[in-house]
mmCIF file of C-alpha atoms in Angstrom:
data_model
loop_
_atom_site.group_PDB
_atom_site.id
_atom_site.type_symbol
_atom_site.label_atom_id
_atom_site.label_comp_id
_atom_site.label_asym_id
_atom_site.label_seq_id
_atom_site.Cartn_x
_atom_site.Cartn_y
_atom_site.Cartn_z
ATOM 1 C CA MET A 1063 230.096 -121.089 12.249
ATOM 2 C CA ASP A 1064 232.544 -118.872 10.348
ATOM 3 C CA ARG A 1065 232.022 -115.238 9.403
ATOM 4 C CA GLU A 1066 231.222 -116.034 5.762
ATOM 5 C CA GLU A 1067 228.523 -118.516 6.759
ATOM 6 C CA ALA A 1068 227.034 -115.955 9.185
ATOM 7 C CA LEU A 1069 227.034 -113.341 6.415
ATOM 8 C CA GLU A 1070 225.167 -115.671 4.025
ATOM 9 C CA LYS A 1071 222.531 -116.465 6.657
ATOM 10 C CA LEU A 1072 222.179 -112.745 7.463
ATOM 11 C CA LYS A 1073 221.730 -111.910 3.736
ATOM 12 C CA ASN A 1074 218.940 -114.483 3.489
ATOM 13 C CA ILE A 1075 217.253 -112.967 6.548
ATOM 14 C CA ILE A 1076 217.366 -109.337 5.359
ATOM 15 C CA ARG A 1077 216.593 -110.004 1.671
ATOM 16 C CA PRO A 1078 212.760 -109.742 2.013
ATOM 17 C CA TYR A 1079 213.005 -106.393 3.842
ATOM 18 C CA VAL A 1080 215.424 -104.647 1.481
ATOM 19 C CA GLN A 1081 214.045 -101.703 -0.523
ATOM 20 C CA ASP A 1082 217.225 -100.958 -2.485
ATOM 21 C CA GLN A 1083 218.183 -104.064 -4.423
ATOM 22 C CA GLY A 1084 221.266 -102.377 -5.927
ATOM 23 C CA ALA A 1085 222.718 -101.778 -2.472
ATOM 24 C CA PHE A 1086 221.815 -105.370 -1.531
ATOM 25 C CA GLU A 1087 223.740 -106.717 -4.570
ATOM 26 C CA SER A 1088 226.893 -104.863 -3.452
ATOM 27 C CA LEU A 1089 226.395 -105.661 0.242
ATOM 28 C CA SER A 1090 229.525 -105.427 2.421
ATOM 29 C CA GLU A 1091 230.258 -105.302 6.103
ATOM 30 C CA GLU A 1092 229.906 -101.515 5.969
ATOM 31 C CA THR A 1093 226.390 -101.666 4.479
ATOM 32 C CA ASP A 1094 223.944 -99.778 6.683
ATOM 33 C CA PHE A 1095 220.528 -101.395 7.101
ATOM 34 C CA ILE A 1096 218.504 -98.150 7.122
ATOM 35 C CA ASN A 1097 220.556 -95.707 4.995
ATOM 36 C CA ASP A 1098 221.849 -98.138 2.337
ATOM 37 C CA LEU A 1099 219.292 -100.930 2.184
ATOM 38 C CA LYS A 1100 216.328 -98.641 3.015
ATOM 39 C CA ILE A 1101 214.982 -101.098 5.624
ATOM 40 C CA ASN A 1102 212.549 -99.093 7.765
ATOM 41 C CA SER A 1103 212.833 -99.186 11.553
ATOM 42 C CA ALA A 1104 209.727 -101.400 11.999
ATOM 43 C CA ASN A 1105 211.176 -103.947 9.590
ATOM 44 C CA LEU A 1106 214.527 -103.722 11.341
ATOM 45 C CA VAL A 1107 212.824 -105.111 14.451
ATOM 46 C CA ASP A 1108 211.538 -107.978 12.299
ATOM 47 C CA VAL A 1109 215.092 -108.570 11.008
ATOM 48 C CA ILE A 1110 216.367 -108.792 14.585
ATOM 49 C CA LEU A 1111 213.596 -111.207 15.552
ATOM 50 C CA ASP A 1112 214.430 -113.316 12.496
ATOM 51 C CA ILE A 1113 218.136 -113.301 13.444
ATOM 52 C CA GLU A 1114 217.288 -114.484 16.946
ATOM 53 C CA GLU A 1115 215.185 -117.318 15.526
ATOM 54 C CA LYS A 1116 217.589 -118.365 12.766
ATOM 55 C CA PHE A 1117 220.696 -118.345 14.944
ATOM 56 C CA ASP A 1118 218.851 -119.466 18.109
ATOM 57 C CA ILE A 1119 220.170 -116.538 20.166
ATOM 58 C CA LEU A 1120 218.743 -113.713 22.270
ATOM 59 C CA ILE A 1121 219.780 -110.153 21.496
ATOM 60 C CA ASP A 1122 219.514 -107.662 24.341
ATOM 61 C CA ASN A 1123 218.247 -104.112 23.915
ATOM 62 C CA GLU A 1124 221.736 -102.580 24.019
ATOM 63 C CA SER A 1125 222.930 -104.865 21.221
ATOM 64 C CA MET A 1126 219.789 -104.093 19.219
ATOM 65 C CA LYS A 1127 220.644 -100.395 19.283
ATOM 66 C CA GLN A 1128 224.154 -101.126 17.986
ATOM 67 C CA MET A 1129 222.918 -103.344 15.146
ATOM 68 C CA VAL A 1130 222.927 -100.655 12.430
ATOM 69 C CA ASN A 1131 225.086 -102.300 9.771
ATOM 70 C CA VAL A 1132 226.187 -105.698 8.575
ATOM 71 C CA LYS A 1133 229.506 -105.629 10.486
ATOM 72 C CA GLU A 1134 227.811 -104.869 13.810
ATOM 73 C CA ALA A 1135 225.144 -107.507 13.210
ATOM 74 C CA ILE A 1136 227.646 -110.253 12.488
ATOM 75 C CA GLY A 1137 229.754 -109.195 15.487
ATOM 76 C CA ILE A 1138 226.732 -109.411 17.797
ATOM 77 C CA ILE A 1139 225.718 -112.747 16.319
ATOM 78 C CA GLU A 1140 229.209 -114.146 16.824
ATOM 79 C CA LYS A 1141 229.353 -112.805 20.386
ATOM 80 C CA GLU A 1142 225.992 -114.395 21.268
ATOM 81 C CA LEU A 1143 226.922 -117.730 19.681
ATOM 82 C CA LEU A 1144 230.067 -117.841 21.812
ATOM 83 C CA LYS A 1145 227.984 -117.546 24.979
ATOM 84 C CA GLU A 1146 226.315 -120.867 24.292
#
């Protein structure tokens, strides 16, 4: 899976949780889940669970803490996919 495909899957996962549609429309790797997209921390847990399910990976607690923006999320997804 290439980075662009991972980004598209990630966008589909986070879309239902986004509170700021304008920020979602201009989403980039630097987009912050909480500050830019206004995803609350409880929903961020749901996003991580959805990522695990969609990509068939497990994300450890340390990686969860680092998953604050799109770039970090894709990096963690790619890292976990390489383990398989």
